[in-house]
PDB file of N, CA, C and O in Angstrom:
ATOM      1  N   VAL A 582      32.604 -74.121 174.998  1.00  0.00           N
ATOM      2  CA  VAL A 582      33.371 -75.342 175.177  1.00  0.00           C
ATOM      3  C   VAL A 582      34.846 -74.970 175.277  1.00  0.00           C
ATOM      4  O   VAL A 582      35.351 -74.167 174.498  1.00  0.00           O
ATOM      5  N   VAL A 583      35.545 -75.573 176.214  1.00  0.00           N
ATOM      6  CA  VAL A 583      36.971 -75.342 176.429  1.00  0.00           C
ATOM      7  C   VAL A 583      37.720 -76.598 176.000  1.00  0.00           C
ATOM      8  O   VAL A 583      37.374 -77.701 176.412  1.00  0.00           O
ATOM      9  N   LEU A 584      38.749 -76.424 175.166  1.00  0.00           N
ATOM     10  CA  LEU A 584      39.594 -77.527 174.721  1.00  0.00           C
ATOM     11  C   LEU A 584      40.977 -77.324 175.305  1.00  0.00           C
ATOM     12  O   LEU A 584      41.556 -76.244 175.187  1.00  0.00           O
ATOM     13  N   VAL A 585      41.509 -78.372 175.945  1.00  0.00           N
ATOM     14  CA  VAL A 585      42.827 -78.311 176.571  1.00  0.00           C
ATOM     15  C   VAL A 585      43.709 -79.375 175.923  1.00  0.00           C
ATOM     16  O   VAL A 585      43.307 -80.537 175.823  1.00  0.00           O
ATOM     17  N   HIS A 586      44.905 -78.962 175.485  1.00  0.00           N
ATOM     18  CA  HIS A 586      45.889 -79.883 174.914  1.00  0.00           C
ATOM     19  C   HIS A 586      46.880 -80.236 176.026  1.00  0.00           C
ATOM     20  O   HIS A 586      47.553 -79.350 176.548  1.00  0.00           O
ATOM     21  N   LEU A 587      46.979 -81.512 176.365  1.00  0.00           N
ATOM     22  CA  LEU A 587      47.837 -81.950 177.462  1.00  0.00           C
ATOM     23  C   LEU A 587      49.049 -82.708 176.935  1.00  0.00           C
ATOM     24  O   LEU A 587      48.918 -83.576 176.075  1.00  0.00           O
ATOM     25  N   LYS A 588      50.243 -82.382 177.486  1.00  0.00           N
ATOM     26  CA  LYS A 588      51.487 -83.070 177.149  1.00  0.00           C
ATOM     27  C   LYS A 588      52.358 -83.126 178.394  1.00  0.00           C
ATOM     28  O   LYS A 588      52.280 -82.241 179.247  1.00  0.00           O
ATOM     29  N   SER A 589      53.199 -84.141 178.475  1.00  0.00           N
ATOM     30  CA  SER A 589      54.170 -84.257 179.561  1.00  0.00           C
ATOM     31  C   SER A 589      55.529 -84.608 178.971  1.00  0.00           C
ATOM     32  O   SER A 589      55.614 -85.416 178.054  1.00  0.00           O
ATOM     33  N   LYS A 590      56.574 -84.007 179.516  1.00  0.00           N
ATOM     34  CA  LYS A 590      57.927 -84.310 179.053  1.00  0.00           C
ATOM     35  C   LYS A 590      58.542 -85.481 179.808  1.00  0.00           C
ATOM     36  O   LYS A 590      59.397 -86.173 179.293  1.00  0.00           O
ATOM     37  N   ASP A 591      58.147 -85.664 181.077  1.00  0.00           N
ATOM     38  CA  ASP A 591      58.942 -86.528 181.940  1.00  0.00           C
ATOM     39  C   ASP A 591      58.197 -87.688 182.596  1.00  0.00           C
ATOM     40  O   ASP A 591      58.607 -88.828 182.471  1.00  0.00           O
ATOM     41  N   VAL A 592      57.128 -87.410 183.309  1.00  0.00           N
ATOM     42  CA  VAL A 592      56.431 -88.447 184.083  1.00  0.00           C
ATOM     43  C   VAL A 592      54.930 -88.366 183.843  1.00  0.00           C
ATOM     44  O   VAL A 592      54.439 -87.426 183.221  1.00  0.00           O
ATOM     45  N   ILE A 593      54.209 -89.341 184.356  1.00  0.00           N
ATOM     46  CA  ILE A 593      52.746 -89.320 184.257  1.00  0.00           C
ATOM     47  C   ILE A 593      52.207 -88.286 185.239  1.00  0.00           C
ATOM     48  O   ILE A 593      52.582 -88.266 186.417  1.00  0.00           O
ATOM     49  N   HIS A 594      51.359 -87.416 184.740  1.00  0.00           N
ATOM     50  CA  HIS A 594      50.654 -86.445 185.571  1.00  0.00           C
ATOM     51  C   HIS A 594      49.170 -86.756 185.468  1.00  0.00           C
ATOM     52  O   HIS A 594      48.742 -87.530 184.606  1.00  0.00           O
ATOM     53  N   SER A 595      48.376 -86.175 186.337  1.00  0.00           N
ATOM     54  CA  SER A 595      46.931 -86.343 186.265  1.00  0.00           C
ATOM     55  C   SER A 595      46.289 -84.960 186.375  1.00  0.00           C
ATOM     56  O   SER A 595      46.172 -84.396 187.459  1.00  0.00           O
ATOM     57  N   PHE A 596      45.904 -84.414 185.227  1.00  0.00           N
ATOM     58  CA  PHE A 596      45.257 -83.097 185.146  1.00  0.00           C
ATOM     59  C   PHE A 596      43.894 -83.202 185.814  1.00  0.00           C
ATOM     60  O   PHE A 596      43.067 -84.037 185.435  1.00  0.00           O
ATOM     61  N   PHE A 597      43.640 -82.349 186.819  1.00  0.00           N
ATOM     62  CA  PHE A 597      42.437 -82.488 187.628  1.00  0.00           C
ATOM     63  C   PHE A 597      41.774 -81.130 187.844  1.00  0.00           C
ATOM     64  O   PHE A 597      42.392 -80.201 188.354  1.00  0.00           O
ATOM     65  N   LEU A 598      40.529 -81.026 187.403  1.00  0.00           N
ATOM     66  CA  LEU A 598      39.672 -79.865 187.668  1.00  0.00           C
ATOM     67  C   LEU A 598      38.480 -80.361 188.490  1.00  0.00           C
ATOM     68  O   LEU A 598      37.462 -80.783 187.937  1.00  0.00           O
ATOM     69  N   PRO A 599      38.602 -80.355 189.816  1.00  0.00           N
ATOM     70  CA  PRO A 599      37.553 -80.941 190.666  1.00  0.00           C
ATOM     71  C   PRO A 599      36.159 -80.361 190.435  1.00  0.00           C
ATOM     72  O   PRO A 599      35.180 -81.116 190.372  1.00  0.00           O
ATOM     73  N   GLU A 600      36.052 -79.035 190.276  1.00  0.00           N
ATOM     74  CA  GLU A 600      34.737 -78.413 190.124  1.00  0.00           C
ATOM     75  C   GLU A 600      34.034 -78.814 188.827  1.00  0.00           C
ATOM     76  O   GLU A 600      32.823 -78.728 188.716  1.00  0.00           O
ATOM     77  N   PHE A 601      34.820 -79.259 187.835  1.00  0.00           N
ATOM     78  CA  PHE A 601      34.246 -79.671 186.557  1.00  0.00           C
ATOM     79  C   PHE A 601      34.188 -81.189 186.418  1.00  0.00           C
ATOM     80  O   PHE A 601      33.850 -81.708 185.357  1.00  0.00           O
ATOM     81  N   ARG A 602      34.574 -81.897 187.490  1.00  0.00           N
ATOM     82  CA  ARG A 602      34.582 -83.362 187.497  1.00  0.00           C
ATOM     83  C   ARG A 602      35.378 -83.915 186.323  1.00  0.00           C
ATOM     84  O   ARG A 602      34.967 -84.844 185.637  1.00  0.00           O
ATOM     85  N   LEU A 603      36.555 -83.314 186.110  1.00  0.00           N
ATOM     86  CA  LEU A 603      37.413 -83.690 184.993  1.00  0.00           C
ATOM     87  C   LEU A 603      38.763 -84.130 185.525  1.00  0.00           C
ATOM     88  O   LEU A 603      39.423 -83.392 186.267  1.00  0.00           O
ATOM     89  N   LYS A 604      39.156 -85.342 185.180  1.00  0.00           N
ATOM     90  CA  LYS A 604      40.477 -85.849 185.532  1.00  0.00           C
ATOM     91  C   LYS A 604      40.988 -86.641 184.332  1.00  0.00           C
ATOM     92  O   LYS A 604      40.285 -87.488 183.798  1.00  0.00           O
ATOM     93  N   GLN A 605      42.219 -86.337 183.905  1.00  0.00           N
ATOM     94  CA  GLN A 605      42.798 -87.010 182.750  1.00  0.00           C
ATOM     95  C   GLN A 605      44.278 -87.244 182.984  1.00  0.00           C
ATOM     96  O   GLN A 605      45.015 -86.312 183.289  1.00  0.00           O
ATOM     97  N   ASP A 606      44.720 -88.497 182.857  1.00  0.00           N
ATOM     98  CA  ASP A 606      46.147 -88.782 182.951  1.00  0.00           C
ATOM     99  C   ASP A 606      46.863 -88.215 181.733  1.00  0.00           C
ATOM    100  O   ASP A 606      46.331 -88.228 180.621  1.00  0.00           O
ATOM    101  N   VAL A 607      48.073 -87.728 181.971  1.00  0.00           N
ATOM    102  CA  VAL A 607      48.915 -87.165 180.919  1.00  0.00           C
ATOM    103  C   VAL A 607      50.174 -88.032 180.868  1.00  0.00           C
ATOM    104  O   VAL A 607      50.907 -88.116 181.845  1.00  0.00           O
ATOM    105  N   VAL A 608      50.400 -88.667 179.726  1.00  0.00           N
ATOM    106  CA  VAL A 608      51.469 -89.645 179.581  1.00  0.00           C
ATOM    107  C   VAL A 608      52.585 -89.073 178.700  1.00  0.00           C
ATOM    108  O   VAL A 608      52.294 -88.518 177.631  1.00  0.00           O
ATOM    109  N   PRO A 609      53.851 -89.198 179.135  1.00  0.00           N
ATOM    110  CA  PRO A 609      54.957 -88.690 178.317  1.00  0.00           C
ATOM    111  C   PRO A 609      54.909 -89.274 176.903  1.00  0.00           C
ATOM    112  O   PRO A 609      54.642 -90.459 176.712  1.00  0.00           O
ATOM    113  N   GLY A 610      55.154 -88.410 175.922  1.00  0.00           N
ATOM    114  CA  GLY A 610      55.180 -88.850 174.538  1.00  0.00           C
ATOM    115  C   GLY A 610      53.828 -88.845 173.839  1.00  0.00           C
ATOM    116  O   GLY A 610      53.749 -89.070 172.639  1.00  0.00           O
ATOM    117  N   LEU A 611      52.752 -88.599 174.576  1.00  0.00           N
ATOM    118  CA  LEU A 611      51.420 -88.553 173.980  1.00  0.00           C
ATOM    119  C   LEU A 611      50.839 -87.149 174.093  1.00  0.00           C
ATOM    120  O   LEU A 611      51.064 -86.460 175.079  1.00  0.00           O
ATOM    121  N   ALA A 612      50.091 -86.754 173.091  1.00  0.00           N
ATOM    122  CA  ALA A 612      49.336 -85.499 173.141  1.00  0.00           C
ATOM    123  C   ALA A 612      47.877 -85.888 173.341  1.00  0.00           C
ATOM    124  O   ALA A 612      47.315 -86.630 172.540  1.00  0.00           O
ATOM    125  N   ILE A 613      47.295 -85.427 174.416  1.00  0.00           N
ATOM    126  CA  ILE A 613      45.927 -85.813 174.775  1.00  0.00           C
ATOM    127  C   ILE A 613      45.071 -84.558 174.843  1.00  0.00           C
ATOM    128  O   ILE A 613      45.428 -83.588 175.505  1.00  0.00           O
ATOM    129  N   ASP A 614      43.943 -84.575 174.159  1.00  0.00           N
ATOM    130  CA  ASP A 614      42.997 -83.456 174.197  1.00  0.00           C
ATOM    131  C   ASP A 614      41.820 -83.815 175.088  1.00  0.00           C
ATOM    132  O   ASP A 614      41.308 -84.927 175.023  1.00  0.00           O
ATOM    133  N   VAL A 615      41.430 -82.883 175.932  1.00  0.00           N
ATOM    134  CA  VAL A 615      40.218 -83.029 176.741  1.00  0.00           C
ATOM    135  C   VAL A 615      39.382 -81.776 176.545  1.00  0.00           C
ATOM    136  O   VAL A 615      39.916 -80.706 176.259  1.00  0.00           O
ATOM    137  N   TRP A 616      38.096 -81.911 176.685  1.00  0.00           N
ATOM    138  CA  TRP A 616      37.224 -80.748 176.551  1.00  0.00           C
ATOM    139  C   TRP A 616      36.146 -80.805 177.621  1.00  0.00           C
ATOM    140  O   TRP A 616      35.825 -81.870 178.153  1.00  0.00           O
ATOM    141  N   PHE A 617      35.643 -79.627 177.950  1.00  0.00           N
ATOM    142  CA  PHE A 617      34.545 -79.525 178.903  1.00  0.00           C
ATOM    143  C   PHE A 617      33.783 -78.247 178.611  1.00  0.00           C
ATOM    144  O   PHE A 617      34.270 -77.358 177.918  1.00  0.00           O
ATOM    145  N   GLU A 618      32.588 -78.170 179.136  1.00  0.00           N
ATOM    146  CA  GLU A 618      31.771 -76.982 178.952  1.00  0.00           C
ATOM    147  C   GLU A 618      31.777 -76.176 180.242  1.00  0.00           C
ATOM    148  O   GLU A 618      31.426 -76.689 181.306  1.00  0.00           O
ATOM    149  N   ALA A 619      32.211 -74.936 180.142  1.00  0.00           N
ATOM    150  CA  ALA A 619      32.231 -74.039 181.294  1.00  0.00           C
ATOM    151  C   ALA A 619      30.908 -73.278 181.324  1.00  0.00           C
ATOM    152  O   ALA A 619      30.618 -72.507 180.425  1.00  0.00           O
ATOM    153  N   THR A 620      30.113 -73.506 182.351  1.00  0.00           N
ATOM    154  CA  THR A 620      28.780 -72.912 182.410  1.00  0.00           C
ATOM    155  C   THR A 620      28.678 -71.742 183.377  1.00  0.00           C
ATOM    156  O   THR A 620      27.637 -71.090 183.429  1.00  0.00           O
ATOM    157  N   ARG A 621      29.756 -71.482 184.150  1.00  0.00           N
ATOM    158  CA  ARG A 621      29.715 -70.346 185.074  1.00  0.00           C
ATOM    159  C   ARG A 621      31.102 -69.717 185.163  1.00  0.00           C
ATOM    160  O   ARG A 621      32.116 -70.393 185.042  1.00  0.00           O
ATOM    161  N   THR A 622      31.118 -68.408 185.360  1.00  0.00           N
ATOM    162  CA  THR A 622      32.382 -67.691 185.469  1.00  0.00           C
ATOM    163  C   THR A 622      33.004 -67.941 186.837  1.00  0.00           C
ATOM    164  O   THR A 622      32.322 -68.341 187.780  1.00  0.00           O
ATOM    165  N   GLY A 623      34.301 -67.707 186.935  1.00  0.00           N
ATOM    166  CA  GLY A 623      34.987 -67.859 188.214  1.00  0.00           C
ATOM    167  C   GLY A 623      36.420 -68.295 188.035  1.00  0.00           C
ATOM    168  O   GLY A 623      36.909 -68.457 186.923  1.00  0.00           O
ATOM    169  N   LYS A 624      37.099 -68.490 189.151  1.00  0.00           N
ATOM    170  CA  LYS A 624      38.485 -68.940 189.181  1.00  0.00           C
ATOM    171  C   LYS A 624      38.513 -70.301 189.856  1.00  0.00           C
ATOM    172  O   LYS A 624      38.010 -70.448 190.980  1.00  0.00           O
ATOM    173  N   TYR A 625      39.099 -71.287 189.175  1.00  0.00           N
ATOM    174  CA  TYR A 625      39.062 -72.666 189.652  1.00  0.00           C
ATOM    175  C   TYR A 625      40.472 -73.241 189.701  1.00  0.00           C
ATOM    176  O   TYR A 625      41.295 -72.981 188.827  1.00  0.00           O
ATOM    177  N   GLU A 626      40.745 -74.045 190.722  1.00  0.00           N
ATOM    178  CA  GLU A 626      42.067 -74.632 190.873  1.00  0.00           C
ATOM    179  C   GLU A 626      42.278 -75.784 189.897  1.00  0.00           C
ATOM    180  O   GLU A 626      41.397 -76.602 189.672  1.00  0.00           O
ATOM    181  N   ILE A 627      43.480 -75.818 189.313  1.00  0.00           N
ATOM    182  CA  ILE A 627      43.937 -76.953 188.520  1.00  0.00           C
ATOM    183  C   ILE A 627      44.959 -77.669 189.386  1.00  0.00           C
ATOM    184  O   ILE A 627      45.898 -77.043 189.895  1.00  0.00           O
ATOM    185  N   ALA A 628      44.797 -78.961 189.572  1.00  0.00           N
ATOM    186  CA  ALA A 628      45.707 -79.724 190.422  1.00  0.00           C
ATOM    187  C   ALA A 628      46.250 -80.922 189.662  1.00  0.00           C
ATOM    188  O   ALA A 628      45.693 -81.333 188.647  1.00  0.00           O
ATOM    189  N   CYS A 629      47.353 -81.477 190.154  1.00  0.00           N
ATOM    190  CA  CYS A 629      47.860 -82.748 189.656  1.00  0.00           C
ATOM    191  C   CYS A 629      47.456 -83.795 190.690  1.00  0.00           C
ATOM    192  O   CYS A 629      47.814 -83.706 191.854  1.00  0.00           O
ATOM    193  N   ALA A 630      46.688 -84.772 190.261  1.00  0.00           N
ATOM    194  CA  ALA A 630      46.163 -85.790 191.180  1.00  0.00           C
ATOM    195  C   ALA A 630      47.031 -87.047 191.197  1.00  0.00           C
ATOM    196  O   ALA A 630      46.615 -88.082 191.701  1.00  0.00           O
ATOM    197  N   GLU A 631      48.231 -86.961 190.649  1.00  0.00           N
ATOM    198  CA  GLU A 631      49.160 -88.100 190.592  1.00  0.00           C
ATOM    199  C   GLU A 631      50.418 -87.691 191.333  1.00  0.00           C
ATOM    200  O   GLU A 631      50.936 -86.596 191.116  1.00  0.00           O
ATOM    201  N   PHE A 632      50.922 -88.557 192.214  1.00  0.00           N
ATOM    202  CA  PHE A 632      52.189 -88.237 192.871  1.00  0.00           C
ATOM    203  C   PHE A 632      53.287 -88.406 191.828  1.00  0.00           C
ATOM    204  O   PHE A 632      53.684 -89.516 191.495  1.00  0.00           O
ATOM    205  N   CYS A 633      53.771 -87.299 191.284  1.00  0.00           N
ATOM    206  CA  CYS A 633      54.631 -87.330 190.098  1.00  0.00           C
ATOM    207  C   CYS A 633      56.087 -86.968 190.389  1.00  0.00           C
ATOM    208  O   CYS A 633      56.876 -86.889 189.469  1.00  0.00           O
ATOM    209  N   GLY A 634      56.428 -86.732 191.630  1.00  0.00           N
ATOM    210  CA  GLY A 634      57.816 -86.425 191.959  1.00  0.00           C
ATOM    211  C   GLY A 634      57.916 -85.484 193.142  1.00  0.00           C
ATOM    212  O   GLY A 634      56.913 -85.125 193.768  1.00  0.00           O
ATOM    213  N   LEU A 635      59.145 -85.069 193.456  1.00  0.00           N
ATOM    214  CA  LEU A 635      59.386 -84.249 194.639  1.00  0.00           C
ATOM    215  C   LEU A 635      58.701 -82.891 194.591  1.00  0.00           C
ATOM    216  O   LEU A 635      58.337 -82.337 195.616  1.00  0.00           O
ATOM    217  N   GLY A 636      58.526 -82.315 193.418  1.00  0.00           N
ATOM    218  CA  GLY A 636      57.886 -81.008 193.305  1.00  0.00           C
ATOM    219  C   GLY A 636      56.378 -81.083 193.173  1.00  0.00           C
ATOM    220  O   GLY A 636      55.731 -80.069 192.902  1.00  0.00           O
ATOM    221  N   HIS A 637      55.808 -82.251 193.391  1.00  0.00           N
ATOM    222  CA  HIS A 637      54.374 -82.455 193.192  1.00  0.00           C
ATOM    223  C   HIS A 637      53.514 -81.448 193.967  1.00  0.00           C
ATOM    224  O   HIS A 637      52.544 -80.919 193.436  1.00  0.00           O
ATOM    225  N   TYR A 638      53.867 -81.178 195.197  1.00  0.00           N
ATOM    226  CA  TYR A 638      53.053 -80.295 196.035  1.00  0.00           C
ATOM    227  C   TYR A 638      52.980 -78.876 195.486  1.00  0.00           C
ATOM    228  O   TYR A 638      52.095 -78.118 195.823  1.00  0.00           O
ATOM    229  N   ARG A 639      53.937 -78.484 194.613  1.00  0.00           N
ATOM    230  CA  ARG A 639      53.938 -77.142 194.039  1.00  0.00           C
ATOM    231  C   ARG A 639      53.187 -77.068 192.711  1.00  0.00           C
ATOM    232  O   ARG A 639      53.080 -76.001 192.122  1.00  0.00           O
ATOM    233  N   MET A 640      52.699 -78.174 192.220  1.00  0.00           N
ATOM    234  CA  MET A 640      52.042 -78.188 190.910  1.00  0.00           C
ATOM    235  C   MET A 640      50.597 -77.732 191.055  1.00  0.00           C
ATOM    236  O   MET A 640      49.688 -78.537 191.242  1.00  0.00           O
ATOM    237  N   ARG A 641      50.405 -76.427 190.990  1.00  0.00           N
ATOM    238  CA  ARG A 641      49.073 -75.846 191.083  1.00  0.00           C
ATOM    239  C   ARG A 641      48.928 -74.811 189.993  1.00  0.00           C
ATOM    240  O   ARG A 641      49.879 -74.158 189.593  1.00  0.00           O
ATOM    241  N   GLY A 642      47.736 -74.661 189.528  1.00  0.00           N
ATOM    242  CA  GLY A 642      47.437 -73.624 188.556  1.00  0.00           C
ATOM    243  C   GLY A 642      45.996 -73.214 188.734  1.00  0.00           C
ATOM    244  O   GLY A 642      45.272 -73.792 189.556  1.00  0.00           O
ATOM    245  N   PHE A 643      45.584 -72.226 187.984  1.00  0.00           N
ATOM    246  CA  PHE A 643      44.209 -71.770 188.083  1.00  0.00           C
ATOM    247  C   PHE A 643      43.624 -71.557 186.701  1.00  0.00           C
ATOM    248  O   PHE A 643      44.318 -71.134 185.778  1.00  0.00           O
ATOM    249  N   LEU A 644      42.377 -71.866 186.576  1.00  0.00           N
ATOM    250  CA  LEU A 644      41.612 -71.664 185.355  1.00  0.00           C
ATOM    251  C   LEU A 644      40.636 -70.525 185.623  1.00  0.00           C
ATOM    252  O   LEU A 644      39.893 -70.565 186.597  1.00  0.00           O
ATOM    253  N   SER A 645      40.676 -69.503 184.779  1.00  0.00           N
ATOM    254  CA  SER A 645      39.747 -68.380 184.914  1.00  0.00           C
ATOM    255  C   SER A 645      38.731 -68.442 183.793  1.00  0.00           C
ATOM    256  O   SER A 645      39.106 -68.441 182.619  1.00  0.00           O
ATOM    257  N   ILE A 646      37.473 -68.485 184.146  1.00  0.00           N
ATOM    258  CA  ILE A 646      36.386 -68.490 183.173  1.00  0.00           C
ATOM    259  C   ILE A 646      35.729 -67.114 183.238  1.00  0.00           C
ATOM    260  O   ILE A 646      35.288 -66.676 184.297  1.00  0.00           O
ATOM    261  N   HIS A 647      35.706 -66.423 182.086  1.00  0.00           N
ATOM    262  CA  HIS A 647      35.160 -65.082 182.001  1.00  0.00           C
ATOM    263  C   HIS A 647      33.889 -65.076 181.157  1.00  0.00           C
ATOM    264  O   HIS A 647      33.667 -65.974 180.350  1.00  0.00           O
ATOM    265  N   SER A 648      33.115 -64.031 181.316  1.00  0.00           N
ATOM    266  CA  SER A 648      31.972 -63.813 180.426  1.00  0.00           C
ATOM    267  C   SER A 648      32.524 -63.508 179.037  1.00  0.00           C
ATOM    268  O   SER A 648      33.708 -63.192 178.874  1.00  0.00           O
ATOM    269  N   LEU A 649      31.698 -63.572 178.026  1.00  0.00           N
ATOM    270  CA  LEU A 649      32.139 -63.253 176.671  1.00  0.00           C
ATOM    271  C   LEU A 649      32.679 -61.829 176.602  1.00  0.00           C
ATOM    272  O   LEU A 649      33.726 -61.586 175.998  1.00  0.00           O
ATOM    273  N   GLU A 650      32.008 -60.895 177.263  1.00  0.00           N
ATOM    274  CA  GLU A 650      32.460 -59.505 177.272  1.00  0.00           C
ATOM    275  C   GLU A 650      33.828 -59.383 177.950  1.00  0.00           C
ATOM    276  O   GLU A 650      34.705 -58.658 177.494  1.00  0.00           O
ATOM    277  N   GLY A 651      34.001 -60.072 179.066  1.00  0.00           N
ATOM    278  CA  GLY A 651      35.268 -60.044 179.784  1.00  0.00           C
ATOM    279  C   GLY A 651      36.396 -60.649 178.955  1.00  0.00           C
ATOM    280  O   GLY A 651      37.515 -60.145 178.953  1.00  0.00           O
ATOM    281  N   PHE A 652      36.097 -61.722 178.239  1.00  0.00           N
ATOM    282  CA  PHE A 652      37.096 -62.349 177.385  1.00  0.00           C
ATOM    283  C   PHE A 652      37.492 -61.433 176.237  1.00  0.00           C
ATOM    284  O   PHE A 652      38.676 -61.290 175.925  1.00  0.00           O
ATOM    285  N   GLU A 653      36.506 -60.791 175.612  1.00  0.00           N
ATOM    286  CA  GLU A 653      36.807 -59.877 174.510  1.00  0.00           C
ATOM    287  C   GLU A 653      37.664 -58.702 174.978  1.00  0.00           C
ATOM    288  O   GLU A 653      38.575 -58.266 174.279  1.00  0.00           O
ATOM    289  N   ALA A 654      37.394 -58.183 176.184  1.00  0.00           N
ATOM    290  CA  ALA A 654      38.203 -57.098 176.739  1.00  0.00           C
ATOM    291  C   ALA A 654      39.638 -57.581 176.990  1.00  0.00           C
ATOM    292  O   ALA A 654      40.600 -56.873 176.684  1.00  0.00           O
ATOM    293  N   TRP A 655      39.781 -58.793 177.522  1.00  0.00           N
ATOM    294  CA  TRP A 655      41.104 -59.369 177.746  1.00  0.00           C
ATOM    295  C   TRP A 655      41.850 -59.542 176.427  1.00  0.00           C
ATOM    296  O   TRP A 655      43.044 -59.242 176.336  1.00  0.00           O
ATOM    297  N   LEU A 656      41.155 -60.014 175.404  1.00  0.00           N
ATOM    298  CA  LEU A 656      41.759 -60.222 174.085  1.00  0.00           C
ATOM    299  C   LEU A 656      42.272 -58.903 173.503  1.00  0.00           C
ATOM    300  O   LEU A 656      43.393 -58.852 172.969  1.00  0.00           O
ATOM    301  N   LYS A 657      41.491 -57.841 173.635  1.00  0.00           N
ATOM    302  CA  LYS A 657      41.924 -56.518 173.148  1.00  0.00           C
ATOM    303  C   LYS A 657      43.164 -56.054 173.911  1.00  0.00           C
ATOM    304  O   LYS A 657      44.083 -55.473 173.343  1.00  0.00           O
ATOM    305  N   GLU A 658      43.168 -56.292 175.212  1.00  0.00           N
ATOM    306  CA  GLU A 658      44.309 -55.894 176.054  1.00  0.00           C
ATOM    307  C   GLU A 658      45.572 -56.646 175.627  1.00  0.00           C
ATOM    308  O   GLU A 658      46.660 -56.060 175.591  1.00  0.00           O
ATOM    309  N   GLN A 659      45.459 -57.917 175.287  1.00  0.00           N
ATOM    310  CA  GLN A 659      46.612 -58.699 174.876  1.00  0.00           C
ATOM    311  C   GLN A 659      47.160 -58.233 173.524  1.00  0.00           C
ATOM    312  O   GLN A 659      48.357 -58.294 173.288  1.00  0.00           O
ATOM    313  N   ALA A 660      46.284 -57.770 172.643  1.00  0.00           N
ATOM    314  CA  ALA A 660      46.695 -57.314 171.320  1.00  0.00           C
ATOM    315  C   ALA A 660      47.438 -55.981 171.373  1.00  0.00           C
ATOM    316  O   ALA A 660      48.238 -55.675 170.500  1.00  0.00           O
ATOM    317  N   ALA A 661      47.154 -55.195 172.425  1.00  0.00           N
ATOM    318  CA  ALA A 661      47.766 -53.841 172.531  1.00  0.00           C
ATOM    319  C   ALA A 661      49.219 -53.903 172.954  1.00  0.00           C
ATOM    320  O   ALA A 661      49.791 -54.826 173.313  1.00  0.00           O
TER     321      ALA A 661
END
């Protein structure tokens, strides 16, 4: 299970993970938690589905889901 803590400083955003059928509005001044179950590894786009300002088109990110072994290797690498 993946838990995401969402916050916005300025305007309403809409956190969107299309492959996971997850969309959640993010409202300034509120802390909103969303969770989902990742059942397959891969790299997935995170988008903002709300027209939130002039830089909206640049609001992209990626979610990487790794196997348990891959995550543990990443964790060791971060600790070093």
